[in-house]
CSV table of C-alpha atoms and ligand atoms in Angstrom, one decimal:
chain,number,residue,atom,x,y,z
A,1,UNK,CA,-54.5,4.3,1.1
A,2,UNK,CA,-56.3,1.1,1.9
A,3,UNK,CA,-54.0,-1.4,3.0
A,4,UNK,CA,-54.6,-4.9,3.8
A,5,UNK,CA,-52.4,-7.5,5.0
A,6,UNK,CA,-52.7,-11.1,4.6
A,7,UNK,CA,-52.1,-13.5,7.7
A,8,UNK,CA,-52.8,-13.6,11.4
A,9,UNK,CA,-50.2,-14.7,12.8
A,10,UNK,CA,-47.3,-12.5,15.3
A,11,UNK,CA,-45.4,-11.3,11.9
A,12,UNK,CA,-48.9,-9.9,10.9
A,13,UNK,CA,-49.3,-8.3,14.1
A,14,UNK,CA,-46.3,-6.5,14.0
A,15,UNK,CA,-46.8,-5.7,10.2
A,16,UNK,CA,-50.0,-4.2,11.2
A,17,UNK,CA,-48.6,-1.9,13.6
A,18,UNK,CA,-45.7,-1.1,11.7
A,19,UNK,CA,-48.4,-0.4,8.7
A,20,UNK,CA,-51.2,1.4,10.8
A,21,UNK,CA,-48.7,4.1,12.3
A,22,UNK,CA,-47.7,5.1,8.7
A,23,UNK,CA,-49.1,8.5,7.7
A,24,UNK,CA,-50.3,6.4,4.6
A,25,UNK,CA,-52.4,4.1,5.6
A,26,UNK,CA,-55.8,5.5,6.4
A,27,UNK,CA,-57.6,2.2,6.6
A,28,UNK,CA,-56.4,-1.4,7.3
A,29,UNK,CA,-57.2,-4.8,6.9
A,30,UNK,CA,-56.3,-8.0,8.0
A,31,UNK,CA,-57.8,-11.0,6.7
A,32,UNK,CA,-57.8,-13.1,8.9
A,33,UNK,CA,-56.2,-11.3,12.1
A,34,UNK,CA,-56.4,-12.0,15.5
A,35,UNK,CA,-57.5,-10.7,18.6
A,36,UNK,CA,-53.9,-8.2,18.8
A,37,UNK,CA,-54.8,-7.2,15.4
A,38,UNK,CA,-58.2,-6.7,16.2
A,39,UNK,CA,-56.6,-3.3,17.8
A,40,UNK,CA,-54.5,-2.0,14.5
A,41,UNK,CA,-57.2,-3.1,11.8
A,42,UNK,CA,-60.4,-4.2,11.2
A,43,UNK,CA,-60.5,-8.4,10.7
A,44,UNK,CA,-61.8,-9.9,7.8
A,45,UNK,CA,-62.7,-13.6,8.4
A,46,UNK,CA,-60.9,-15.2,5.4
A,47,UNK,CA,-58.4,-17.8,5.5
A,48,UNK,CA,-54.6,-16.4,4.3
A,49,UNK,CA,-55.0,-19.1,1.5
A,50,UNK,CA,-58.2,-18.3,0.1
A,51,UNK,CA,-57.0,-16.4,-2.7
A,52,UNK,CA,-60.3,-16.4,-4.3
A,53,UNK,CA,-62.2,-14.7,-1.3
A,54,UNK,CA,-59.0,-12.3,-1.3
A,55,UNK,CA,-59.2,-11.2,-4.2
A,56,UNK,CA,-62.6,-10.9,-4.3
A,57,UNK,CA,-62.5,-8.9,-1.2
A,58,UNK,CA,-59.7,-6.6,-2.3
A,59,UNK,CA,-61.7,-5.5,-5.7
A,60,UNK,CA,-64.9,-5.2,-3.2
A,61,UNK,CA,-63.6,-2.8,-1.0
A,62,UNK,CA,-60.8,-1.2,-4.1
A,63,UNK,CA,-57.8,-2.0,-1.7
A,64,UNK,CA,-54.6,0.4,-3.0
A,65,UNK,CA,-52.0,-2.1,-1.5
A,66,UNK,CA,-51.8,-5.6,-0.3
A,67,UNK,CA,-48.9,-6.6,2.1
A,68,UNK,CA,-48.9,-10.8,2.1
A,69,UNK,CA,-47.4,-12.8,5.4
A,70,UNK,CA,-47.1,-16.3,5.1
A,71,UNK,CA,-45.7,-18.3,2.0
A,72,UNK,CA,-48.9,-20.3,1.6
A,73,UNK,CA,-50.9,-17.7,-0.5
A,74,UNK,CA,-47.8,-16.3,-2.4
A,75,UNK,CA,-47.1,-19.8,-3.1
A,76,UNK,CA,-50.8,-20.4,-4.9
A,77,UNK,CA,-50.4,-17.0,-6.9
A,78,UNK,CA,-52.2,-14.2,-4.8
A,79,UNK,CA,-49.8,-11.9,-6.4
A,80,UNK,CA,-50.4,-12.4,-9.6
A,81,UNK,CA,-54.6,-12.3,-9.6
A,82,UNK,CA,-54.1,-9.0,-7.3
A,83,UNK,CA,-52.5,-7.8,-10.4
A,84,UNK,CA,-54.9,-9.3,-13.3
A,85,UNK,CA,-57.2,-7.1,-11.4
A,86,UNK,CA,-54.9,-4.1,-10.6
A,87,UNK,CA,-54.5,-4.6,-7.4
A,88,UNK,CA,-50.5,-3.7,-6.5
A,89,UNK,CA,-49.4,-6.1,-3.5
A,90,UNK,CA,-46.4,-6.5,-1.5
A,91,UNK,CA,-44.5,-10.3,-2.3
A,92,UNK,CA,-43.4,-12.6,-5.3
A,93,UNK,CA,-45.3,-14.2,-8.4
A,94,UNK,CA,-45.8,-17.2,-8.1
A,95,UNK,CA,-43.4,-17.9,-10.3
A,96,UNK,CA,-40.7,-16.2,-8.2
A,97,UNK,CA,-42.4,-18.0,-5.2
A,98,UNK,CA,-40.7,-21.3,-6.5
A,99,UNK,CA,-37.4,-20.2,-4.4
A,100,UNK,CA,-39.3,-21.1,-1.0
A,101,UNK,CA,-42.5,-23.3,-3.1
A,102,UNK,CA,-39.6,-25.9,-4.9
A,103,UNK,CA,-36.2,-26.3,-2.9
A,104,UNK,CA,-34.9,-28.7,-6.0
A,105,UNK,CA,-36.0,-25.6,-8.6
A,106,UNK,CA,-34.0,-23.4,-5.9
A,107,UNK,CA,-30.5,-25.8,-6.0
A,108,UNK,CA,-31.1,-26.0,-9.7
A,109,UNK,CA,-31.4,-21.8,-10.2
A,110,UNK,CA,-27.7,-22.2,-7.4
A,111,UNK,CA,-26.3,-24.5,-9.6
A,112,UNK,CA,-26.8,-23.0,-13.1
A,113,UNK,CA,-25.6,-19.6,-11.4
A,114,UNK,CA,-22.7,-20.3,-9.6
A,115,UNK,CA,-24.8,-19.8,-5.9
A,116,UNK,CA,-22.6,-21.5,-3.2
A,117,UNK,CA,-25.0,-24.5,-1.8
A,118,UNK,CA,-24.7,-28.7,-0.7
A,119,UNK,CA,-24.0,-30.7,-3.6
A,120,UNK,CA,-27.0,-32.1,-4.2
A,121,UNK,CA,-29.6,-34.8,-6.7
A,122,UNK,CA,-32.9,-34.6,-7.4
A,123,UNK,CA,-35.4,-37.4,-7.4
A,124,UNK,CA,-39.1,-38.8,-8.2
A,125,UNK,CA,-37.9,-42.3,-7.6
A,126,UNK,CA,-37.2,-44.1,-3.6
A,127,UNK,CA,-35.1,-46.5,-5.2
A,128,UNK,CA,-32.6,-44.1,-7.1
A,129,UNK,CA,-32.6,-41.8,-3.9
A,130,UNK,CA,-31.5,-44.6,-1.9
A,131,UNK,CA,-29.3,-45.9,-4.3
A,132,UNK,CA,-27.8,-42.0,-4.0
A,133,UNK,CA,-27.7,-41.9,0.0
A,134,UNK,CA,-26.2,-45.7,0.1
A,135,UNK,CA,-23.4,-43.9,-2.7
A,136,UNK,CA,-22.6,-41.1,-0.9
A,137,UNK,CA,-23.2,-42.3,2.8
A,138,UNK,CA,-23.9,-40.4,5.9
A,139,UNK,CA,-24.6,-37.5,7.3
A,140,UNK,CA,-26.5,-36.6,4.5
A,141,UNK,CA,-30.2,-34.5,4.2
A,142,UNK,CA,-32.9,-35.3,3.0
A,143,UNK,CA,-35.7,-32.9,2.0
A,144,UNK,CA,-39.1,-32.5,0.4
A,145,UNK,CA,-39.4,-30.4,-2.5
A,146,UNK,CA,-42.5,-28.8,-2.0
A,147,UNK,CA,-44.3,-26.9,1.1
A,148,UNK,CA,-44.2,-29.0,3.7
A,149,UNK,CA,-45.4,-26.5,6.6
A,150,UNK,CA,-41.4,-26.2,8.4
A,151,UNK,CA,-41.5,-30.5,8.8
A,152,UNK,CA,-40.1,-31.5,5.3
A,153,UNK,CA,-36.2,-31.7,6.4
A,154,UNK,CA,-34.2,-34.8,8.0
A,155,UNK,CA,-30.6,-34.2,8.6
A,156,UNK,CA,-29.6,-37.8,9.1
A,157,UNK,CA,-26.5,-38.5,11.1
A,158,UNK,CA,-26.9,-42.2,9.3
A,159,UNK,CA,-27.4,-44.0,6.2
A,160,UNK,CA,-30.5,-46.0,8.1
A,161,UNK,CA,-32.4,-42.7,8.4
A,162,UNK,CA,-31.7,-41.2,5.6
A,163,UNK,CA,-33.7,-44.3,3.8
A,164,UNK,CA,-36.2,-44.2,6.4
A,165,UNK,CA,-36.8,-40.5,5.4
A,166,UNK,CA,-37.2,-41.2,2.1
A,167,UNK,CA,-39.6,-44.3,2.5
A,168,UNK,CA,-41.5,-41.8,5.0
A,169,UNK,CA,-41.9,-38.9,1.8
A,170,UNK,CA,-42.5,-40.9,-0.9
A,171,UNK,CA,-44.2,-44.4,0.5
A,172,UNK,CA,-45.7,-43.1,3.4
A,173,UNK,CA,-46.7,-40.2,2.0
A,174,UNK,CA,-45.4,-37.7,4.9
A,175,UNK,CA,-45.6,-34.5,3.6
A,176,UNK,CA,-48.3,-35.3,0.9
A,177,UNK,CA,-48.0,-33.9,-2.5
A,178,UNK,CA,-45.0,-32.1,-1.3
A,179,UNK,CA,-42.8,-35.1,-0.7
A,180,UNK,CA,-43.5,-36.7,-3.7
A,181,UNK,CA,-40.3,-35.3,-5.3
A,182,UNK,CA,-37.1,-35.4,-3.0
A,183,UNK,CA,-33.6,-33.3,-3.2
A,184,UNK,CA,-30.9,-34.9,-1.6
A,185,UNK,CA,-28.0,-33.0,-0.2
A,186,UNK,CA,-24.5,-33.0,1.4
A,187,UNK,CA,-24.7,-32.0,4.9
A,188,UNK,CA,-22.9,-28.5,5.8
A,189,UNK,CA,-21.0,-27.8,8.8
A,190,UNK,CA,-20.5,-24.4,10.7
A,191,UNK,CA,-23.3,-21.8,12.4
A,192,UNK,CA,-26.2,-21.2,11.0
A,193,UNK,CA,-27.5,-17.6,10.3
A,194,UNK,CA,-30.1,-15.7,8.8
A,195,UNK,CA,-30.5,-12.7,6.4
A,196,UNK,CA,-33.2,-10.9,4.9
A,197,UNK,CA,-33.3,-8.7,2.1
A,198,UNK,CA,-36.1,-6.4,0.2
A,199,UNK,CA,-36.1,-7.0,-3.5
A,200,UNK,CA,-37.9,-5.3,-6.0
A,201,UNK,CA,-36.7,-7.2,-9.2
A,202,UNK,CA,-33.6,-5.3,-9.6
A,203,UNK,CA,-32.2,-3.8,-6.5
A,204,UNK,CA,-31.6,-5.9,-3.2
A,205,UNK,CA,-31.5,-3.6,0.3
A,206,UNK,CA,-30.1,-5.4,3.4
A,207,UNK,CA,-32.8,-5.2,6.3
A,208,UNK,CA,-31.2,-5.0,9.8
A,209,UNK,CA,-29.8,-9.0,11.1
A,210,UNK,CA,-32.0,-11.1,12.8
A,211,UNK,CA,-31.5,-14.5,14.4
A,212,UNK,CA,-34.3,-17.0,15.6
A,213,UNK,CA,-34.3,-20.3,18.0
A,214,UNK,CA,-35.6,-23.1,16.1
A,215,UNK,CA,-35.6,-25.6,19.2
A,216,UNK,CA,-38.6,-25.8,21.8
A,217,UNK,CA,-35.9,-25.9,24.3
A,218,UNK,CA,-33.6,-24.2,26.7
A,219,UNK,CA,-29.9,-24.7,25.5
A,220,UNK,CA,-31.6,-25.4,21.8
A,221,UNK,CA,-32.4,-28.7,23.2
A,222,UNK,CA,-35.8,-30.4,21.7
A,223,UNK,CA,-37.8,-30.8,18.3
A,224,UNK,CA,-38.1,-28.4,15.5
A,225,UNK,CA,-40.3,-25.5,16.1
A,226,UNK,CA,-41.3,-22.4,13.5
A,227,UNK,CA,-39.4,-20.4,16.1
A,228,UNK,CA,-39.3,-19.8,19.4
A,229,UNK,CA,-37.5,-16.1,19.8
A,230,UNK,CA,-35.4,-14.0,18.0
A,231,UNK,CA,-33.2,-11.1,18.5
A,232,UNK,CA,-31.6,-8.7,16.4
A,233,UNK,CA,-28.7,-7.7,15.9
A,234,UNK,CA,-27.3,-11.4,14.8
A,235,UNK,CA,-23.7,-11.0,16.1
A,236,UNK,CA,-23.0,-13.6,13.6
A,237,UNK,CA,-23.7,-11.6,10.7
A,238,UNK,CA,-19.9,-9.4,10.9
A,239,UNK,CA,-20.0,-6.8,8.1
A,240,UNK,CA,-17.7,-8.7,6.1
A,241,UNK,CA,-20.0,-11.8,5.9
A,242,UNK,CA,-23.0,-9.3,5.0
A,243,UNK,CA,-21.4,-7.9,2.3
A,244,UNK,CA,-19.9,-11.7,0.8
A,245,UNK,CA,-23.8,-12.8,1.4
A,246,UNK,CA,-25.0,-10.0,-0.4
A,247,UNK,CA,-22.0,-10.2,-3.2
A,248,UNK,CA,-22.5,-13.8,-3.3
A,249,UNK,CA,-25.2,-15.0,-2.8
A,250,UNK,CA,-28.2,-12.1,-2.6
A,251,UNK,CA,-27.3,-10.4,-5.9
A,252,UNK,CA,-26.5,-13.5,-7.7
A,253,UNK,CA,-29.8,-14.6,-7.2
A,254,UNK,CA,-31.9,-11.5,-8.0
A,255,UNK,CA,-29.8,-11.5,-11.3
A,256,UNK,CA,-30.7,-15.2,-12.1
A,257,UNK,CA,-34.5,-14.5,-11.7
A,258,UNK,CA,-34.5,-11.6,-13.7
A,259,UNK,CA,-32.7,-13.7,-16.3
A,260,UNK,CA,-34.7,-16.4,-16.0
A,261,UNK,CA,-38.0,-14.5,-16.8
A,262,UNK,CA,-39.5,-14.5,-13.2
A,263,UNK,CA,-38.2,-11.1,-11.3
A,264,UNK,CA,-38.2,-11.5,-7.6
A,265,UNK,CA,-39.9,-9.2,-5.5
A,266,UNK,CA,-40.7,-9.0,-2.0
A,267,UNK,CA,-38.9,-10.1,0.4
A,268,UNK,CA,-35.8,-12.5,0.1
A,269,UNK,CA,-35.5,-14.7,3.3
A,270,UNK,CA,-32.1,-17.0,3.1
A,271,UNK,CA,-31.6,-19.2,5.6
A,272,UNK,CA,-27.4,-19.8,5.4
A,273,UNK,CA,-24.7,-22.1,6.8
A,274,UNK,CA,-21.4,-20.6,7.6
A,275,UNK,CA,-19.1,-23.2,6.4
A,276,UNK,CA,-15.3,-22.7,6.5
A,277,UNK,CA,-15.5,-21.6,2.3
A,278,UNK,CA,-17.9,-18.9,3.6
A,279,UNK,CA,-21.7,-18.3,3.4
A,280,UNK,CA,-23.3,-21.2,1.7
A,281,UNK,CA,-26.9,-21.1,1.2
A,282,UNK,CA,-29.5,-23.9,2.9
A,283,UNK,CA,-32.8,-22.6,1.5
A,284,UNK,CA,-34.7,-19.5,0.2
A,285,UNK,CA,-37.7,-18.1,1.8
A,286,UNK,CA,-39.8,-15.6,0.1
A,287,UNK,CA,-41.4,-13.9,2.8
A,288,UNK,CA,-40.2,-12.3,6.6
A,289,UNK,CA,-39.4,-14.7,9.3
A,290,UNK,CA,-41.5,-15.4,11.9
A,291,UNK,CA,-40.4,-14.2,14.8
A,292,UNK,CA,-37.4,-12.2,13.3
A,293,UNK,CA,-39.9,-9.9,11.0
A,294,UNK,CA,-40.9,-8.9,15.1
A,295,UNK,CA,-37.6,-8.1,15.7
A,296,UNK,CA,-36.7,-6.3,12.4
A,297,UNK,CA,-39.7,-4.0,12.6
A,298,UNK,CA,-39.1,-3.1,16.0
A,299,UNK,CA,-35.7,-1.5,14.8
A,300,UNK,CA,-37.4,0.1,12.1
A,301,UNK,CA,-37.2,4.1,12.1
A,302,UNK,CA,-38.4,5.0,8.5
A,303,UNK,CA,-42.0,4.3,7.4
A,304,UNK,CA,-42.1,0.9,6.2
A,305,UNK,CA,-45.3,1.5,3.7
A,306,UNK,CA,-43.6,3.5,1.2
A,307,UNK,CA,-40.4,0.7,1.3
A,308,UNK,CA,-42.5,-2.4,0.5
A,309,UNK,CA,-44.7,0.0,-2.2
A,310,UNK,CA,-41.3,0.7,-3.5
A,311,UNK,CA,-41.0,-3.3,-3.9
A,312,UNK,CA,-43.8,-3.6,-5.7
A,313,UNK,CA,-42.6,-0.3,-8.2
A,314,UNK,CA,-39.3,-1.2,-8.9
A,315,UNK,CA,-37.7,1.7,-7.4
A,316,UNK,CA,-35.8,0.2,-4.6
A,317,UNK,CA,-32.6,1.8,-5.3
A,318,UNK,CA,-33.5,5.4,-4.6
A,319,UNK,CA,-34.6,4.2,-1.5
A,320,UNK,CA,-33.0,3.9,2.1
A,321,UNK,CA,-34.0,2.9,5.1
A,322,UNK,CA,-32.9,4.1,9.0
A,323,UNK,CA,-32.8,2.1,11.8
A,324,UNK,CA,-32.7,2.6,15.7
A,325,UNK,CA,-29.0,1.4,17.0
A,326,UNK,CA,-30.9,-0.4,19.6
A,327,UNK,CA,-30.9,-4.5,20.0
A,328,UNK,CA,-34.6,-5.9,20.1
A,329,UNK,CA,-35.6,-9.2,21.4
A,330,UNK,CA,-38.3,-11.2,21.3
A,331,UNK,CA,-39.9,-14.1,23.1
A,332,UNK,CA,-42.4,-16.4,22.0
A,333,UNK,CA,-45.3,-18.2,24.2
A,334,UNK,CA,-46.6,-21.1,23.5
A,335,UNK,CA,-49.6,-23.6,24.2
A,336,UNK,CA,-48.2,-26.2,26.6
A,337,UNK,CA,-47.3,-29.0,24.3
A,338,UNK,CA,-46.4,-27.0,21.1
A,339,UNK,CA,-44.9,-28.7,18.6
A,340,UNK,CA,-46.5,-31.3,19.4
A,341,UNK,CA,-50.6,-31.9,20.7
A,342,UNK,CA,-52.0,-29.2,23.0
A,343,UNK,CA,-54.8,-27.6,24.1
A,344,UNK,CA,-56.6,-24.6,22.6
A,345,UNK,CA,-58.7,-21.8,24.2
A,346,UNK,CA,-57.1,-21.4,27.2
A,347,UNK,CA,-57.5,-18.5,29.0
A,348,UNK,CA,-54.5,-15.5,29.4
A,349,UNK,CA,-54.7,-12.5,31.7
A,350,UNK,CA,-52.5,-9.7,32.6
A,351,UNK,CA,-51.3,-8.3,28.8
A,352,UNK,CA,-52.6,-4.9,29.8
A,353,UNK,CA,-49.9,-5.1,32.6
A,354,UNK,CA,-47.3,-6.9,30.9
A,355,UNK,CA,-45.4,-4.1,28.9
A,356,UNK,CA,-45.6,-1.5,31.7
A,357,UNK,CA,-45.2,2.0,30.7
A,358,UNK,CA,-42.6,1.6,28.4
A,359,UNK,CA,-42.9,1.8,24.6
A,360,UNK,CA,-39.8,-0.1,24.4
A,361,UNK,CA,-41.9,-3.2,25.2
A,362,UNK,CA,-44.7,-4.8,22.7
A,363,UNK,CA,-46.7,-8.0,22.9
A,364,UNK,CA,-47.5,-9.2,19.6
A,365,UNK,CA,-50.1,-12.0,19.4
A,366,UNK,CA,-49.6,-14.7,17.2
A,367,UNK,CA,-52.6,-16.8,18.0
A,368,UNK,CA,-55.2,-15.6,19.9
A,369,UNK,CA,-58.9,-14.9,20.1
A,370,UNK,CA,-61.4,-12.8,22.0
A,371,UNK,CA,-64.0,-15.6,24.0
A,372,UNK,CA,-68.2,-14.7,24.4
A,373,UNK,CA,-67.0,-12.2,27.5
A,374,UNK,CA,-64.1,-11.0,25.7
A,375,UNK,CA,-61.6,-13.2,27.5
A,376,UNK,CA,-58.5,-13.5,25.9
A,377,UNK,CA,-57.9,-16.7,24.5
A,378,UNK,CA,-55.2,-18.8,22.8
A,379,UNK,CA,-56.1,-20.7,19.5
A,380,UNK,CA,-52.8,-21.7,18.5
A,381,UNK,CA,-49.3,-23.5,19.1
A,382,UNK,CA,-47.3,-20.1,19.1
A,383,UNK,CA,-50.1,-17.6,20.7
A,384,UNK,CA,-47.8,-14.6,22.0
A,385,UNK,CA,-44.2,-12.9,21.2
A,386,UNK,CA,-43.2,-10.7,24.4
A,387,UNK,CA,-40.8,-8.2,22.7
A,388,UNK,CA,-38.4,-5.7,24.1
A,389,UNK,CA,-36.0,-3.2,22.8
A,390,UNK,CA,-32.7,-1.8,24.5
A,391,UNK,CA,-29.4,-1.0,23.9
A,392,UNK,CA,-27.9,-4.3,24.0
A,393,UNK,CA,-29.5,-7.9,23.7
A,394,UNK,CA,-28.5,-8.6,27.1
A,395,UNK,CA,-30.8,-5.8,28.4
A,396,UNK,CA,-33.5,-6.2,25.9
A,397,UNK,CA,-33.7,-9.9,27.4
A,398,UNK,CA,-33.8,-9.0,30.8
A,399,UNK,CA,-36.3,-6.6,29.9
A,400,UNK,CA,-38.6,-8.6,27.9
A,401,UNK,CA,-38.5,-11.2,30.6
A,402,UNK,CA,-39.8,-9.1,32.7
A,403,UNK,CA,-43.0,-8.8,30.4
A,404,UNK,CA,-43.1,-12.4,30.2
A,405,UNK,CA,-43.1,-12.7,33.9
A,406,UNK,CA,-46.2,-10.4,34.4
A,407,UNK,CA,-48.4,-12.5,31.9
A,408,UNK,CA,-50.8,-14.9,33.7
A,409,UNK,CA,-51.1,-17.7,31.1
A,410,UNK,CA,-50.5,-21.2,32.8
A,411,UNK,CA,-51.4,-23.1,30.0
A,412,UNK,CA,-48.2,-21.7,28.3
A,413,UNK,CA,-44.6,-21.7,28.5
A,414,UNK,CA,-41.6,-20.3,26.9
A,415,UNK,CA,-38.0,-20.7,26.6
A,416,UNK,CA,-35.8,-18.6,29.4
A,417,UNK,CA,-32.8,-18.2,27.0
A,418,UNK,CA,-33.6,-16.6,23.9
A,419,UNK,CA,-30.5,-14.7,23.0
A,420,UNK,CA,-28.3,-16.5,24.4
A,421,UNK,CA,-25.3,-17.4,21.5
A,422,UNK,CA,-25.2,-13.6,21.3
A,423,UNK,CA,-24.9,-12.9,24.8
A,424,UNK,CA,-22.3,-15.5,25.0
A,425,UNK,CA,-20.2,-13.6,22.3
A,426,UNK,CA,-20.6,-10.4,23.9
B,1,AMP,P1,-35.8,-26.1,7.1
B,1,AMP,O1,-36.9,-26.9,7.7
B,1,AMP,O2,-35.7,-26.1,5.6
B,1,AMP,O3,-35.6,-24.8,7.8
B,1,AMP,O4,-34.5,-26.9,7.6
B,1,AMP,C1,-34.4,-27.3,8.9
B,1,AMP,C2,-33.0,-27.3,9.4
B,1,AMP,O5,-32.2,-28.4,8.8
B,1,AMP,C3,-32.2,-26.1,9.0
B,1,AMP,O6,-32.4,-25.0,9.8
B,1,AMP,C4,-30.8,-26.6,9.2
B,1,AMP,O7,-30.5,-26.6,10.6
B,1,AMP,C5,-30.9,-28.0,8.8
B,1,AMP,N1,-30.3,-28.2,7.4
B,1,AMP,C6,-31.0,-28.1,6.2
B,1,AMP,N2,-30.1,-28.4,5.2
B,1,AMP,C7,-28.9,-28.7,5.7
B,1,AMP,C8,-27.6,-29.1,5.2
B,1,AMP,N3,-27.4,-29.2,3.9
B,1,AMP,N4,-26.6,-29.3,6.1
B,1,AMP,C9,-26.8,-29.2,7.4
B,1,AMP,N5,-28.0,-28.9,8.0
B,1,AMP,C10,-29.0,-28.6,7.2
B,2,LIG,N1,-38.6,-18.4,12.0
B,2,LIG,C1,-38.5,-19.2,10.8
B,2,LIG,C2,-39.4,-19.0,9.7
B,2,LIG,O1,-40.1,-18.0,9.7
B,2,LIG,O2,-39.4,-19.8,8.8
């Protein structure tokens, strides 16, 4: 099959190498890759929202089977021109896409069905938002509907912020187009955890748990990142909380697109709260995490190709997948700075080294480019995810670490603690 996989990011890398080791895949893509990439597939230079120049480049070169990354493309309907031109692709319709593309169609679809999520109001008005926040007072959150690239969410501790946020979306014009409508929610208490799920309309399979660290800083200390490590297993997720997700909350939600016309398919990303009631949901994404889809993959035993194709057929439930008992864990690298300004193109030496002999150990790039002398540059906030795999998290830290510590980048830095909550639990 030609394969080719949409994105270019360090969930794209590992996608890649997951996709180019399948017996298959005799040629693949990536549109528009990176410089890791560069090594599993041939680069195309087209933007992962150019659905145009994807499509067209798909019925050029009479791809067999497109794998989409990011939410962006998915969100625009790349799925559904792949298939006006029978082209079969891995990810939602658009209109499926709505779970991670509208959060107040999401609560609506939760609240219609009987999906445990925050009370919550939608709004096009400031004035009747505030009106709502000043009603039910603080803490209280506050979110964009649309896309709003991870930055869309205030969870104010006060009423003064919570109006702020809203003047910010819908005055100030924050999040653009995205903020112009608002959902306004109660604010859950308990841990937060994350599960993912293929879907292929009908059937939902549990992938492997996965848990990432949202904050730039040791002791998730700092601002909002899209991730900053992840490791897998998530002691959080106990089997009984998988199966009352799943029972819950999963299934519930594949039946309620089916029955709404718009049959998900792809992969089913919930971000959850555990609140003293149990799992309650905080938001749908419609793609694999980034950096947990590192994690997952590198746990993966079976061929994932004929899994996600299986997505795309409908014909999930004759299909199982294996995993490796071992913990992965992985840590991402960033620009100096990230997620805030920094500087691009600087130089990074010593990833030949880094992993050592072992196969247990794999950096995937995440933003990175090859300079006029074939230097190794970075070209983005995130640029590289050092990941290890071991029998427990604790040693799959130590050993990824390790990897980190070889890598001669000093415009970068990382966190030293990913892992950490499930280290702590034992
Ligand atoms: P998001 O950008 O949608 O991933 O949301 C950012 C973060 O906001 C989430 O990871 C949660 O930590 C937090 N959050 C979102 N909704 C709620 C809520 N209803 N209650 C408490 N925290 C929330
Ligand atoms: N790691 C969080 C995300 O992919 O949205």
């Amino acid at each position: 099959m030609k394969v080719l996989v949409v994105g270019g990011g360090g969930r794209e890398h590992a996608l890649c190498w997951t996709i180019a080791a399948s017996p298959l895949c005799h040629k693949l893509y990536c549109a528009p890759g990176n410089a890791g990439i560069a090594e599993e597939a041939e680069c195309v230079p087209i933007g992962a929202e150019d659905v145009d120049a994807l499509v067209a480049f798909a019925q050029k070169e009479a791809i067999d089977f497109v794998v989409v990354g990011p939410e962006g493309a998915l969100v625009l309907g790349l799925v559904d021109r792949l298939a006006e031109i029978g082209v079969k692709a891995f990810g939602p319709s658009a209109a499926a896409a709505r779970l991670e593309g509208s959060k107040g169609f999401t609560k609506d679809l939760c609240a219609k069905y009987d999906i445990p999520t925050a009370a919550y109001a939608r709004f096009t008005d400031a004035e009747a938002a505030k009106a709502y926040v000043r009603d039910q007072g603080a803490p209280i959150v506050v979110k964009a509907d649309g896309l709003a690239a991870g930055k869309g969410v205030t969870v104010a501790m006060t009423e003064a912020e919570a109006l702020a946020a809203i003047d910010e979306a819908m005055a100030g014009g924050a999040f653009g187009a995205a903020g112009a409508e608002l959902v306004v929610e109660a604010f859950l208490e308990g841990e937060e955890a994350s599960f993912f799920a293929l879907v292929d309309g009908e059937t939902a399979l549990p992938l492997v748990t996965a848990q990432d660290h949202k904050r730039a800083y040791d002791g998730d200390e700092g601002p909002n990142t899209g991730g900053m490590g992840a490791y897998s297993p998530a002691p959080v997720m106990t089997r009984a909380l998988i199966d009352r997700t799943m029972a819950e909350i999963i299934e519930p939600t594949v039946k309620a697109m089916q029955a709404e016309g718009c049959p998900f398919k792809g992969v089913l990303y919930a971000g959850l709260m555990i609140t003293k009631k149990g799992p309650e949901l905080i938001e749908y994404n419609v793609r694999f995490g980034d950096p947990e889809c590192q994690v997952i993959l590198m746990r993966l035993m079976s061929d994932l190709l004929p899994a996600l194709i299986a997505s795309a057929d409908g014909v999930l439930s004759s299909f199982d997948l294996r995993w490796y008992d071992e913990a992965a864990l992985t840590v991402v690298m960033a620009a100096k700075g990230y997620p805030g300004s920094y500087e691009k193109g600087t130089e990074i030496r010593g990833l030949d080294v880094a992993p050592g002999n072992s196969d247990d150990v794999k950096v995937f790039h995440a933003g990175t480019k090859r300079g006029e002398a074939g230097a190794l540059l970075a070209t983005g906030g995130r640029v590289l995810n050092v990941t290890a795999m071991a029998p427990t998290i604790k040693e799959a830290q130590a050993r990824a670490y390790v990897a980190v510590d070889k890598i001669d980048w000093p415009g970068g830095f990382c966190r030293r603690d990913i892992g950490w909550r499930a280290i702590a639990r034992g």
